C-alpha positions as YAML, in Angstrom:
chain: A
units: angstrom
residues:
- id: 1
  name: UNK
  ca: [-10.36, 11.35, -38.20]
- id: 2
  name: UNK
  ca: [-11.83, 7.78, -38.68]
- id: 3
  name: UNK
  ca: [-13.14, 8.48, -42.25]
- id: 4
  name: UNK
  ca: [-11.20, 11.72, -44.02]
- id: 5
  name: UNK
  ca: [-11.12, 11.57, -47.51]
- id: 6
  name: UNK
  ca: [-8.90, 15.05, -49.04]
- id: 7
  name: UNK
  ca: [-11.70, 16.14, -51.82]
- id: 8
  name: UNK
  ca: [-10.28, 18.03, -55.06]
- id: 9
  name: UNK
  ca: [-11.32, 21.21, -53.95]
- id: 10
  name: UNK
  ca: [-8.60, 21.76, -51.78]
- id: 11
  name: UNK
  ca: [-5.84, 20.38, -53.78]
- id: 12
  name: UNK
  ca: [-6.87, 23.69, -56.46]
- id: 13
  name: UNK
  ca: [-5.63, 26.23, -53.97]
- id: 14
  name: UNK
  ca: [-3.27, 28.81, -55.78]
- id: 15
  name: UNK
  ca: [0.06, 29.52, -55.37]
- id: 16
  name: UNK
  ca: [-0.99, 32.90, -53.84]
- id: 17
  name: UNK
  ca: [-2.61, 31.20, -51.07]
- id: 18
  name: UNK
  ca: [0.50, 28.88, -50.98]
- id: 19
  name: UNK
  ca: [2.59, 32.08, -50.08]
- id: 20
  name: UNK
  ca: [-0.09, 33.48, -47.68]
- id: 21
  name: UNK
  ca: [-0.31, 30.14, -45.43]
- id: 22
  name: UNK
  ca: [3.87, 29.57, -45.77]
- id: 23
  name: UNK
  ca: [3.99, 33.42, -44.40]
- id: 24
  name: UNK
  ca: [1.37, 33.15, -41.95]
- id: 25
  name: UNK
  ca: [2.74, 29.50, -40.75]
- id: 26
  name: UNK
  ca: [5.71, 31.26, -39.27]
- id: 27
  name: UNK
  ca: [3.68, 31.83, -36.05]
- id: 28
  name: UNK
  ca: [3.49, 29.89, -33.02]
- id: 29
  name: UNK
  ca: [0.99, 30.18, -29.98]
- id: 30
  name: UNK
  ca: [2.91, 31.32, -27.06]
- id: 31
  name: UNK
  ca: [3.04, 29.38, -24.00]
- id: 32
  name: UNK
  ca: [4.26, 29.62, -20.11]
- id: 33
  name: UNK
  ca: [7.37, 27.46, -20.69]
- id: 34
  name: UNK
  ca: [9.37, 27.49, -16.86]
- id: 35
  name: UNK
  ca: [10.84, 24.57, -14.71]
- id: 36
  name: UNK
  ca: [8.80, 24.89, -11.80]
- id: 37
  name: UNK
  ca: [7.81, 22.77, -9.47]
- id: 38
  name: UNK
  ca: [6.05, 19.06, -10.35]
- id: 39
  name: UNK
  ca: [2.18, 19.16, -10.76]
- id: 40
  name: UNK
  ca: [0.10, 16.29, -10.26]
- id: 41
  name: UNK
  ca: [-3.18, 16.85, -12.66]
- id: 42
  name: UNK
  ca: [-6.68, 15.56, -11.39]
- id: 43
  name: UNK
  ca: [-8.11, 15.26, -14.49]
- id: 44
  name: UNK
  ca: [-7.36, 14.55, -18.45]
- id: 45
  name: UNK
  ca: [-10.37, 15.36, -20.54]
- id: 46
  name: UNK
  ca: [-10.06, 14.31, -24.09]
- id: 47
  name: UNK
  ca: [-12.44, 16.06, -27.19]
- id: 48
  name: UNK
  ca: [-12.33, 14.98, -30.78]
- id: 49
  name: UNK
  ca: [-12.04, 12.37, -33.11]
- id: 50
  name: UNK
  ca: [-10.65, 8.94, -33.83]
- id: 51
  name: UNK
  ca: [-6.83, 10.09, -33.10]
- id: 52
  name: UNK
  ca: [-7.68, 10.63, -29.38]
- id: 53
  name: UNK
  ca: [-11.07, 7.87, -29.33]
- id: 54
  name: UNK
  ca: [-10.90, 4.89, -27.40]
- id: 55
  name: UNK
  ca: [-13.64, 3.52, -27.68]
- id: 56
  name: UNK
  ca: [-16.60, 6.05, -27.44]
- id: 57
  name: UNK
  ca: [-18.45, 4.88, -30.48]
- id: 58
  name: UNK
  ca: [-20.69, 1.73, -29.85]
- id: 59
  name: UNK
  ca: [-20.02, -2.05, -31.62]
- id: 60
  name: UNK
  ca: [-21.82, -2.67, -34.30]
- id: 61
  name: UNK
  ca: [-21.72, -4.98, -37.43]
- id: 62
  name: UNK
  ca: [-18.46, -4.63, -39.10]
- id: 63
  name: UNK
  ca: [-18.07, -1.81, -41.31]
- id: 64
  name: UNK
  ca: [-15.97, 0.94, -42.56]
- id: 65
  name: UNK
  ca: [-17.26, 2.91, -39.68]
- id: 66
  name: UNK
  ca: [-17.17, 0.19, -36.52]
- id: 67
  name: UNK
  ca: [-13.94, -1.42, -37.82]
- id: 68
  name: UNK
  ca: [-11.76, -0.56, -34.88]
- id: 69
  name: UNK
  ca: [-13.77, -2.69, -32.55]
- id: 70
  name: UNK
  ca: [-12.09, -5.89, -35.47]
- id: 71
  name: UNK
  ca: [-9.10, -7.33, -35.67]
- id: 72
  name: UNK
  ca: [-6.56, -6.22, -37.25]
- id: 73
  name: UNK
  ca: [-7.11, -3.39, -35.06]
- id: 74
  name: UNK
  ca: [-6.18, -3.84, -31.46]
- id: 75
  name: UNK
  ca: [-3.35, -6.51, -32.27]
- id: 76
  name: UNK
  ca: [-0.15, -5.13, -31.58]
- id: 77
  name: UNK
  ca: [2.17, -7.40, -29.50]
- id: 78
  name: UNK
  ca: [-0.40, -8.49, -27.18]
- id: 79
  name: UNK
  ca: [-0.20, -4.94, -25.80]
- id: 80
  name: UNK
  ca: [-4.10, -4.57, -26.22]
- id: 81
  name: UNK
  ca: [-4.51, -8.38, -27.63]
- id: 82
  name: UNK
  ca: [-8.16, -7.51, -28.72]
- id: 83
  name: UNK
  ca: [-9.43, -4.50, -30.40]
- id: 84
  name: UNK
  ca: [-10.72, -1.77, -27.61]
- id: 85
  name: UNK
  ca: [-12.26, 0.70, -30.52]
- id: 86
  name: UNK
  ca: [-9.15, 2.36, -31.09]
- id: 87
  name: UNK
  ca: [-8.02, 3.42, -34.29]
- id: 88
  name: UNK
  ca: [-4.66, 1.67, -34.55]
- id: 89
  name: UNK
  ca: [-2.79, -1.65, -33.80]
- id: 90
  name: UNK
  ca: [-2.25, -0.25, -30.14]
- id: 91
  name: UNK
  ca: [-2.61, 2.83, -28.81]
- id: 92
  name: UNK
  ca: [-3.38, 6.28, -29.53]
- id: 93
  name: UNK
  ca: [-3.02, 10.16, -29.32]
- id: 94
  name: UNK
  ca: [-5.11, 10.30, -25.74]
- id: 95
  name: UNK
  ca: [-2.94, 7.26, -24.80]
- id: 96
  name: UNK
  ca: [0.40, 8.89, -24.80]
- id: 97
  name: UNK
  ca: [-0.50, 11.88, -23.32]
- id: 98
  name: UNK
  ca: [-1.75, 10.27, -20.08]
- id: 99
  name: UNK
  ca: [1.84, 8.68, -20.39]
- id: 100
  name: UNK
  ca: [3.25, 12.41, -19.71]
- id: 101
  name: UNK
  ca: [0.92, 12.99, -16.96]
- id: 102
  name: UNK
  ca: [2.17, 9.81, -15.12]
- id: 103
  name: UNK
  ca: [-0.70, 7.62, -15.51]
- id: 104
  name: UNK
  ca: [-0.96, 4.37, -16.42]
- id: 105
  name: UNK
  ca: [-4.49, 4.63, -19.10]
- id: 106
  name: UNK
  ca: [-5.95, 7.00, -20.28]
- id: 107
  name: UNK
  ca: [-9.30, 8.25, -19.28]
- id: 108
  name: UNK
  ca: [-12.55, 6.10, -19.17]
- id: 109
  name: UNK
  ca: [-14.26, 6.72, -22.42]
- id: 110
  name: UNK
  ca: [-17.88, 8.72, -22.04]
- id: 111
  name: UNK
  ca: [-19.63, 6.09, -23.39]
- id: 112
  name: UNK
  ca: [-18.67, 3.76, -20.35]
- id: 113
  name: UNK
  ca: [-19.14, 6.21, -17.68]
- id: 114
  name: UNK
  ca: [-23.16, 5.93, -18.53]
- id: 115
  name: UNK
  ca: [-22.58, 2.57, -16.96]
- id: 116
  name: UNK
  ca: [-20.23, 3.13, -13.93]
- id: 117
  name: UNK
  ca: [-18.92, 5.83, -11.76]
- id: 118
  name: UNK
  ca: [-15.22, 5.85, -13.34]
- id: 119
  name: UNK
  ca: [-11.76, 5.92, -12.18]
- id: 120
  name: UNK
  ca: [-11.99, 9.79, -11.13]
- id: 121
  name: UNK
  ca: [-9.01, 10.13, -13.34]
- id: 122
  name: UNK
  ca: [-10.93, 12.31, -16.59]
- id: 123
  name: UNK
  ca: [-13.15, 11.19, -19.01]
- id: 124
  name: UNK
  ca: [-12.25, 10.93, -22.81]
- id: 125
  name: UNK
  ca: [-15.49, 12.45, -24.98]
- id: 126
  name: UNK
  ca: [-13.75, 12.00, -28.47]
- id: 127
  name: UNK
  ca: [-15.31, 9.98, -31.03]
- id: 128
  name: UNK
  ca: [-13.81, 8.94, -34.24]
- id: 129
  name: UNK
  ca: [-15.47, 10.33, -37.24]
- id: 130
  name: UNK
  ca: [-16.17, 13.60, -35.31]
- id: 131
  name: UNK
  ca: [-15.41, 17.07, -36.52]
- id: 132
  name: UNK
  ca: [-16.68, 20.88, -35.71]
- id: 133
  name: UNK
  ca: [-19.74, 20.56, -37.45]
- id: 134
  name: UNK
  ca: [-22.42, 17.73, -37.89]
- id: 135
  name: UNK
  ca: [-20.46, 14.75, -39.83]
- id: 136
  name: UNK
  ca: [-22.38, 12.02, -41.98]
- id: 137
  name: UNK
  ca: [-21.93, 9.15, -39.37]
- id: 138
  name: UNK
  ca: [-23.45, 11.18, -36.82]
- id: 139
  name: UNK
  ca: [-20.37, 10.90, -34.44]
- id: 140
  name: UNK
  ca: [-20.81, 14.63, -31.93]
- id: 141
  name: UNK
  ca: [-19.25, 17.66, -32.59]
- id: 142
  name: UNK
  ca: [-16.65, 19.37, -30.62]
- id: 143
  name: UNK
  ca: [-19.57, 22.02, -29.18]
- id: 144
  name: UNK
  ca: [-21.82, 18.64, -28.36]
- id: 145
  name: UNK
  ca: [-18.97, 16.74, -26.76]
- id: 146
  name: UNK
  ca: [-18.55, 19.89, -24.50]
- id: 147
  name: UNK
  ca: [-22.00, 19.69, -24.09]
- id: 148
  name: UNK
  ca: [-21.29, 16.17, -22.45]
- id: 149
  name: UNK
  ca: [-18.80, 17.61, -20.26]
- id: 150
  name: UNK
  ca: [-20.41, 20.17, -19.05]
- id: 151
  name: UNK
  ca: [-23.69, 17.84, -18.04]
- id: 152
  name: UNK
  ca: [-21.68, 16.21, -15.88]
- id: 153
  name: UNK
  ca: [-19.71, 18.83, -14.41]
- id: 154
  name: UNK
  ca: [-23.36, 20.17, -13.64]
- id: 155
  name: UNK
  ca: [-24.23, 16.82, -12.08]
- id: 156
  name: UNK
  ca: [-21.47, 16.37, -10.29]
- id: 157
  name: UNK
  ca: [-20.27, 13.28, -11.74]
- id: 158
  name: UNK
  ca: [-16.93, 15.80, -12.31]
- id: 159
  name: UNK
  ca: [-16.06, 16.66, -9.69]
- id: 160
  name: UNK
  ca: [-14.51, 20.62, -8.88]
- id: 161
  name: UNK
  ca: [-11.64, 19.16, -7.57]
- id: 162
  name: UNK
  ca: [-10.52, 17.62, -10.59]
- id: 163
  name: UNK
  ca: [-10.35, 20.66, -12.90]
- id: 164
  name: UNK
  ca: [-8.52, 22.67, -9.97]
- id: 165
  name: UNK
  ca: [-5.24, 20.80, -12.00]
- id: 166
  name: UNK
  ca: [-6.77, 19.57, -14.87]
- id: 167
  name: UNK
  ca: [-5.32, 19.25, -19.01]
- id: 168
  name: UNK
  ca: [-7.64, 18.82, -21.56]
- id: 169
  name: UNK
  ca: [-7.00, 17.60, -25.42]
- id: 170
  name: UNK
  ca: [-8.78, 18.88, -28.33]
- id: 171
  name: UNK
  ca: [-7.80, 16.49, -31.23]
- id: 172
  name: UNK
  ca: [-9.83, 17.68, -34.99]
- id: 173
  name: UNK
  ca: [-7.94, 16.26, -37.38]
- id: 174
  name: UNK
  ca: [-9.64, 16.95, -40.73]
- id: 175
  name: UNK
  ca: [-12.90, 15.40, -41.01]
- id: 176
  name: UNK
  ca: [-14.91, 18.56, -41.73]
- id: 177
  name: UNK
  ca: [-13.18, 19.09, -44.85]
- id: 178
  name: UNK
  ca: [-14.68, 16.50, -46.46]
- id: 179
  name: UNK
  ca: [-17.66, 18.94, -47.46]
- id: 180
  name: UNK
  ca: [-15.24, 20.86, -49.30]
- id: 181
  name: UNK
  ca: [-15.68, 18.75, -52.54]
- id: 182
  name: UNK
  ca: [-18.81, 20.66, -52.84]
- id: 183
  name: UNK
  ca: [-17.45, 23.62, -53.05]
- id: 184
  name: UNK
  ca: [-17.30, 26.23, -55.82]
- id: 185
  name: UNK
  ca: [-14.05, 29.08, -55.51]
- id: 186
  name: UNK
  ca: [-10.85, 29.47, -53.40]
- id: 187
  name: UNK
  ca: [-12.88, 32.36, -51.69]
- id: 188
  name: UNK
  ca: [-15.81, 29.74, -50.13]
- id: 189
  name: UNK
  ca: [-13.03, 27.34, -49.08]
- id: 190
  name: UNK
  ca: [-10.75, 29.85, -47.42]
- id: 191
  name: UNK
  ca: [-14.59, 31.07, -45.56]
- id: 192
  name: UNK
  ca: [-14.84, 27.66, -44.04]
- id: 193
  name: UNK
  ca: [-11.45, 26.79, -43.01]
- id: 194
  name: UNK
  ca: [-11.88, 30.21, -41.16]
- id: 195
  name: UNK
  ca: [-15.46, 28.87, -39.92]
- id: 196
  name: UNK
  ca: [-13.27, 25.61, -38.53]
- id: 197
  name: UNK
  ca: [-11.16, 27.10, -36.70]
- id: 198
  name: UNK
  ca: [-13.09, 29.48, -35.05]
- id: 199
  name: UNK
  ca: [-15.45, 26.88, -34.13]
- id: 200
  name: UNK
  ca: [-12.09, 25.05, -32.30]
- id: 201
  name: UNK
  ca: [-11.16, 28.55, -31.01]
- id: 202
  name: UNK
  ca: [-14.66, 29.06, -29.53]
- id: 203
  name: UNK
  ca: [-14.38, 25.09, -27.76]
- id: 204
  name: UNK
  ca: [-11.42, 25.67, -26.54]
- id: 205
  name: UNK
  ca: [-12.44, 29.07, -25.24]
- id: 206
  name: UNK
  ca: [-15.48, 27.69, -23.43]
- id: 207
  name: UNK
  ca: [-13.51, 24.65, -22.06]
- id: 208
  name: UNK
  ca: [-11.33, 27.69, -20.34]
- id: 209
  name: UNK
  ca: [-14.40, 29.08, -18.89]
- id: 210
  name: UNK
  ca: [-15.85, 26.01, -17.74]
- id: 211
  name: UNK
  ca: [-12.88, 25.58, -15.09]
- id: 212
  name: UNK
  ca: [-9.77, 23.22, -17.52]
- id: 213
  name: UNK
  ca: [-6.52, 24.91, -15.90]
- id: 214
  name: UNK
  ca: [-4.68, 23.67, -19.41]
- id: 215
  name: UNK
  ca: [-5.67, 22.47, -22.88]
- id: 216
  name: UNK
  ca: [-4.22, 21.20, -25.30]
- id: 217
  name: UNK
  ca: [-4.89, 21.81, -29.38]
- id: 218
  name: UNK
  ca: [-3.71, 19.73, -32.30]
- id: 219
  name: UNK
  ca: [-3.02, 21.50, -35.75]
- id: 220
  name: UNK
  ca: [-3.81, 19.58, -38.51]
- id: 221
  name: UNK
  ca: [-1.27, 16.91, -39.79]
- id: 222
  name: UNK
  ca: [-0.05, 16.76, -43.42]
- id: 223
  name: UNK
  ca: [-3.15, 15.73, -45.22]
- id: 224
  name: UNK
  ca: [-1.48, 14.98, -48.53]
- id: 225
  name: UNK
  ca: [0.74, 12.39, -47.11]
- id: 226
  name: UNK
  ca: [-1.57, 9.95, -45.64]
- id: 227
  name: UNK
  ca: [-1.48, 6.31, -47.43]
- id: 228
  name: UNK
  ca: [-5.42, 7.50, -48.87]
- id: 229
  name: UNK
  ca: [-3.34, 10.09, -50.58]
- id: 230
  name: UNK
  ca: [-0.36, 8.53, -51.25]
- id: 231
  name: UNK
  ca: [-1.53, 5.26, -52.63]
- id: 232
  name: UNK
  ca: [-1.65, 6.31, -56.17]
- id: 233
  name: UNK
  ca: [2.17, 6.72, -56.20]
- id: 234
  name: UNK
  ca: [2.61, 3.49, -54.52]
- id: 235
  name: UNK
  ca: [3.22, 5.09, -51.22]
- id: 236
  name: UNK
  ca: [5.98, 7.02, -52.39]
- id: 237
  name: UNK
  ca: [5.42, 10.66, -52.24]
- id: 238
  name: UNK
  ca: [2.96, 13.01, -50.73]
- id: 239
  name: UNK
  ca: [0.41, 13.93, -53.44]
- id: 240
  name: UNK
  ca: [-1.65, 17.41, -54.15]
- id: 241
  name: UNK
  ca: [-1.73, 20.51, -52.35]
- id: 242
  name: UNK
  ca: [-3.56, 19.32, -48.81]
- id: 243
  name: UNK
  ca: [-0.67, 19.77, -47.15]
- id: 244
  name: UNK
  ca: [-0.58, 23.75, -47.86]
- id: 245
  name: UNK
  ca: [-4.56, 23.58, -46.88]
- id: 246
  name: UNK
  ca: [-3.11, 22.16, -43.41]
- id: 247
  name: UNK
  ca: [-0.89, 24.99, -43.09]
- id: 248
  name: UNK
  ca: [-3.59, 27.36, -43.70]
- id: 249
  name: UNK
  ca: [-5.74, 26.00, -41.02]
- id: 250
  name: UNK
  ca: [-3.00, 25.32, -38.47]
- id: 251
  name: UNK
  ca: [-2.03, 29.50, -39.56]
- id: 252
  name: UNK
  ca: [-5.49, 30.54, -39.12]
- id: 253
  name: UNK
  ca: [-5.79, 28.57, -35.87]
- id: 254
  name: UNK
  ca: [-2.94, 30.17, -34.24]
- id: 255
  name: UNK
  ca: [-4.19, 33.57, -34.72]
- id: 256
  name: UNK
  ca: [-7.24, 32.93, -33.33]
- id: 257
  name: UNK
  ca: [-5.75, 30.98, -30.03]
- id: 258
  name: UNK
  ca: [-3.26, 33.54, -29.49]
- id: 259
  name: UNK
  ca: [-5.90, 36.37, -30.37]
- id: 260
  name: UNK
  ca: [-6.74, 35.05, -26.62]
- id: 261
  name: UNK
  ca: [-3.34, 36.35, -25.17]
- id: 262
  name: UNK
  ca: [-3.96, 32.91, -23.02]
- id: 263
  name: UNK
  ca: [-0.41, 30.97, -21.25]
- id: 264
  name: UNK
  ca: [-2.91, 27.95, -20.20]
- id: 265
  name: UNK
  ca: [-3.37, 26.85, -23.91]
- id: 266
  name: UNK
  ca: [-0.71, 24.97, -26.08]
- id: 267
  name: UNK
  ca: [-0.90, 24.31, -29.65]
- id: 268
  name: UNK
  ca: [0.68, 20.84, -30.29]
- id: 269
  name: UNK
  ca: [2.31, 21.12, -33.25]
- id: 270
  name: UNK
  ca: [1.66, 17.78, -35.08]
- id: 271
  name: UNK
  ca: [2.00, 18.76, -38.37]
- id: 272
  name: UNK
  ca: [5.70, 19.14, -37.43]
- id: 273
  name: UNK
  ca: [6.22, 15.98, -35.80]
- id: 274
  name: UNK
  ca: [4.52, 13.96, -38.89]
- id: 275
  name: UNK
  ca: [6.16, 16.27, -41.37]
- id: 276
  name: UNK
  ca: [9.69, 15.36, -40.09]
- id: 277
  name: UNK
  ca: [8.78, 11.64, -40.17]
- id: 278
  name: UNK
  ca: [6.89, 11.23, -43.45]
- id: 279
  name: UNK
  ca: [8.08, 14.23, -45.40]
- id: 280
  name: UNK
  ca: [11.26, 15.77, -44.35]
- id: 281
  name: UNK
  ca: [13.03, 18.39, -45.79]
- id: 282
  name: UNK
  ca: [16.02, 16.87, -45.49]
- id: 283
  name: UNK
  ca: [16.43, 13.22, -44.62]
- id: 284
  name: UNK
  ca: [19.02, 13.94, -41.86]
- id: 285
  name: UNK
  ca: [16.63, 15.57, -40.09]
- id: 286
  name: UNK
  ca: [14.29, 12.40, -39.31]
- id: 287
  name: UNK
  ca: [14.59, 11.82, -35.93]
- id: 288
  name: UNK
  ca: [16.27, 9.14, -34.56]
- id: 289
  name: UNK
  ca: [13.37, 7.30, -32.74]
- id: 290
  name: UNK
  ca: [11.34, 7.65, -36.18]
- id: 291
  name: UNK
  ca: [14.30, 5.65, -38.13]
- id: 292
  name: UNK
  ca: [12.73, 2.24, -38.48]
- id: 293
  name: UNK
  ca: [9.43, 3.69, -40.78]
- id: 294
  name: UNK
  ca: [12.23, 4.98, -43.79]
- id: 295
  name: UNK
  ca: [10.97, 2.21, -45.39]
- id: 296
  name: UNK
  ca: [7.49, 1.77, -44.69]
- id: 297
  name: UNK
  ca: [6.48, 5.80, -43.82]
- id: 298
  name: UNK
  ca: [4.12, 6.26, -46.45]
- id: 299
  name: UNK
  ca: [2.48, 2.84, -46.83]
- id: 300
  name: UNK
  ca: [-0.16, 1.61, -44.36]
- id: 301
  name: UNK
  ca: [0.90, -1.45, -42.46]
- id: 302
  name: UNK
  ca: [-2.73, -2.99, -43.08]
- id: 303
  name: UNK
  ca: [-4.49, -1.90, -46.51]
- id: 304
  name: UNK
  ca: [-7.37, -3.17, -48.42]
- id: 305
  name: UNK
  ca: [-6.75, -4.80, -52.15]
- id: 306
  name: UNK
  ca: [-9.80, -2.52, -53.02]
- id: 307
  name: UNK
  ca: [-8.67, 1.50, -53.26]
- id: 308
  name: UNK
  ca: [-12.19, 2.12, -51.61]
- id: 309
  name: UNK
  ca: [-12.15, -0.41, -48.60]
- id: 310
  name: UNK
  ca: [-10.77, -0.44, -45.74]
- id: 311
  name: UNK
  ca: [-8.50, -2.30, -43.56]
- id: 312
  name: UNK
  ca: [-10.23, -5.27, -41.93]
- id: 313
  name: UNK
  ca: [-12.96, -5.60, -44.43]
- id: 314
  name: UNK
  ca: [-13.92, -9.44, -45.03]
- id: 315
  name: UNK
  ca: [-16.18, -11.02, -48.09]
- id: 316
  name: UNK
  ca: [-19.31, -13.10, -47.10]
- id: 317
  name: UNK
  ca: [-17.47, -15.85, -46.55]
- id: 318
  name: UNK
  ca: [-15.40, -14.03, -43.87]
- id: 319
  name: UNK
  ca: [-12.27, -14.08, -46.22]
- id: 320
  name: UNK
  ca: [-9.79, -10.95, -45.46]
- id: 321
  name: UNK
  ca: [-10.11, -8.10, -48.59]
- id: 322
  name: UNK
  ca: [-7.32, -6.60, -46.63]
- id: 323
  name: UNK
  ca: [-3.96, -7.39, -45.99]
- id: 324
  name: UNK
  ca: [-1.59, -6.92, -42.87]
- id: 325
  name: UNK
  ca: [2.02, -6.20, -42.60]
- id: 326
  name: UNK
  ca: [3.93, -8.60, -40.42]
- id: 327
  name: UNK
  ca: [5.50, -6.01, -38.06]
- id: 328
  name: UNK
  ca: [3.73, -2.86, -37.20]
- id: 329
  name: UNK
  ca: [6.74, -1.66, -35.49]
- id: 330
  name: UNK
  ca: [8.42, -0.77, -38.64]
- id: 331
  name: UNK
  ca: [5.47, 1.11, -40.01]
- id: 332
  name: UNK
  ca: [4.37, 4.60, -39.32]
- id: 333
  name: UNK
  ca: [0.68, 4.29, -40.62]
- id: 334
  name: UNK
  ca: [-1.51, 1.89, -39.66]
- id: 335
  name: UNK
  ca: [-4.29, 1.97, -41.75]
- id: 336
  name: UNK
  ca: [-5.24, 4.46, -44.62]
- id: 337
  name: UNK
  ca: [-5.14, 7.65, -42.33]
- id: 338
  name: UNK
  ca: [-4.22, 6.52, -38.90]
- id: 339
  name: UNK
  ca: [-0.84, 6.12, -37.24]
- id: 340
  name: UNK
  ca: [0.57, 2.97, -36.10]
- id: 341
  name: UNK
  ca: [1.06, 2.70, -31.90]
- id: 342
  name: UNK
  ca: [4.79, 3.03, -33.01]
- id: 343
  name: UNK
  ca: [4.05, 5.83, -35.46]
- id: 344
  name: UNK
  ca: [2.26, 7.75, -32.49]
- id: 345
  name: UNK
  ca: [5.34, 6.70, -30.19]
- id: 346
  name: UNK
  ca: [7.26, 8.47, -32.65]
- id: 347
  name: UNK
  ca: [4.94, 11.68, -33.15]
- id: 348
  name: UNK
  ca: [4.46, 12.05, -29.11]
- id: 349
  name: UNK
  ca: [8.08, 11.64, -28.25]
- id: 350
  name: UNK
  ca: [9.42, 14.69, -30.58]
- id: 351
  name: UNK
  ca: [7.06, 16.62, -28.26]
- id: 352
  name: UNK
  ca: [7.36, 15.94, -24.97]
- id: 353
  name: UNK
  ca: [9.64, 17.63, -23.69]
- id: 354
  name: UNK
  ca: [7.51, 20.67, -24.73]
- id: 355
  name: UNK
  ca: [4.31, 19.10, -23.40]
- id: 356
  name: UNK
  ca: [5.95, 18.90, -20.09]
- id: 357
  name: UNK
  ca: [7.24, 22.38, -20.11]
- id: 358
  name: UNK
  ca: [4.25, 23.52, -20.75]
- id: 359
  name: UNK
  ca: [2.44, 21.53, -18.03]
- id: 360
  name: UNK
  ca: [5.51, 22.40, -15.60]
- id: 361
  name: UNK
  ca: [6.07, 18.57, -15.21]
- id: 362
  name: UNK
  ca: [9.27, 18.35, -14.37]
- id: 363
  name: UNK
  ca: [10.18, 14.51, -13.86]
...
């Protein structure tokens, strides 16, 4: 979700559709939760955008677009020292989740593997900017980063083994929805949400059917409370109606993944996990590991003085346009959409427990 900006369109959704999505929200995708034994998983294969990319789009001249291969980014603690192309101080989404499958990194990024053979472990496909459907920056869609995968399944640079216990991650976060601006009615909007989902559906369908024992699907986060959207309030409330559009996709999404009557498939409820951080609906319920951003859990840690910059930017002279909070730690977004390696910490930890249940890890 490198570059999502919430267009007007979908803040004008009406309070019927309000009801509909609250209703249909009520759903969850079902999923083999048991205790058995511990599984050791071959390979993690990571699809989407820049909350699961690590580094998959190429360095270029600083810009809005190539800005997580600059510091700021990269700089927490000395953890990563120097900025690795992911979008945060530290680490990400894909990070965390090769955490719960015992591994020390996460997966080689695709764009390395064209140069060596890789650590066997999985390869991460996800590039930041990417959505369902063909993007501005040109970053590959969901159906072409599958593409990827399966060319090297084919060629054997996958090997079989690896997706006889294998997970993979499907992280869209949004960036589709930028084209909604350009839409007319509720009716058109409500059309392509459907078309977005069913284009995640269909991935995660084929990623079944190319051999992935497990996947794993976001839902979409609570667009109206990230610091692009929050910034006009001075980072202190979630503003517009994006958040009901989220719960309208991440509705439509589960009826479509359990329409599949699959147990291999989890959907990862983020918009949970960020809700009961940034937005709860009571303050009691903020949990405990997510206490230290009730200061700082709408504002970014590193922002730009110009509403329409971006974190890192510089003049001519190389002079910062941006400017960088002191300790990231405290902060839950990093930049103007992106969590903070604490922030993600935060998000990952509330769901474990049912990550592991799901993946019958049991240590």
């Amino acid at each position: 979700m490198a570059v999502i900006r919430l267009p007007a369109a979908i803040q004008l959704l009406s309070s019927t559709i309000c009801l509909l999505v609250i209703l249909n929200a009520a759903s969850h995708v079902e999923s083999a939760r048991t205790s058995g034994s511990f599984h050791w998983y071959n390979g993690l294969f990571v699809f989407g955008d820049s909350f699961a990319d690590t580094g998959n789009f190429p360095k270029a001249n600083l810009s809005q677009v190539t800005r997580q291969w600059y510091k700021p980014y990269g700089s927490s603690h000395g953890l990563l020292q120097d900025p690795t192309g992911r979008f945060s101080n530290g680490f990400v989404q894909s990070d965390f989740i090769a955490k719960i499958l015992g591994r020390t990194v996460a997966p080689e990024t695709y764009r390395d593997t064209k140069e060596n053979n890789g650590d066997k472990f999985g390869v991460n496909f996800a590039v930041g900017g990417a959505g369902v459907f063909e993007v501005p920056r040109k970053a590959p869609t969901l159906a072409q980063q599958i593409d990827s995968f399966k060319k090297m399944l084919d060629g054997g640079d996958i090997g079989k083994w690896q997706l006889k216990e294998s997970v993979a991650l499907v992280a869209i976060s949004g960036n589709d929805y930028a084209r909604v601006a350009n839409m007319s009615g509720e009716s058109e909007i409500l059309d392509f949400i459907g078309n977005v989902t069913g284009e995640i559906a269909r991935g995660v369908e084929r990623l079944r059917k190319l051999g992935v024992t497990r996947v794993l699907v976001n839902t979409l986060h609570p667009l109206a409370c990230t610091p692009w959207q929050t910034r006009p309030s001075n980072y202190t409330e979630c503003m517009g109606r994006g958040n009901l559009a989220a719960l309208f996709h991440n509705s439509d999404l589960t009826e479509k993944l359990n329409a599949s009557s699959s147990d291999n498939v989890y959907l990862l409820d983020l918009h949970r996990a960020f809700t009961n951080i940034v937005d709860p609906s009571d303050p009691q319920d903020i949990p405990q590991v997510a206490k230290q951003f009730i200061k700082n859990k709408l504002k970014p840690c590193c922002y730009s003085f110009d509403p329409n910059g971006y974190c890192g930017q510089v003049d001519e002279d190389g002079g910062a346009l941006y400017n960088v909070c002191s300790h990231p730690e405290k902060y839950f977004f990093w930049d103007d959409v992106h969590p903070t390696q604490a922030g993600w910490e935060a998000v990952m930890g509330q769901l474990e427990k049912d990550i592991k249940d799901f993946l019958h890890i049991t240590y």
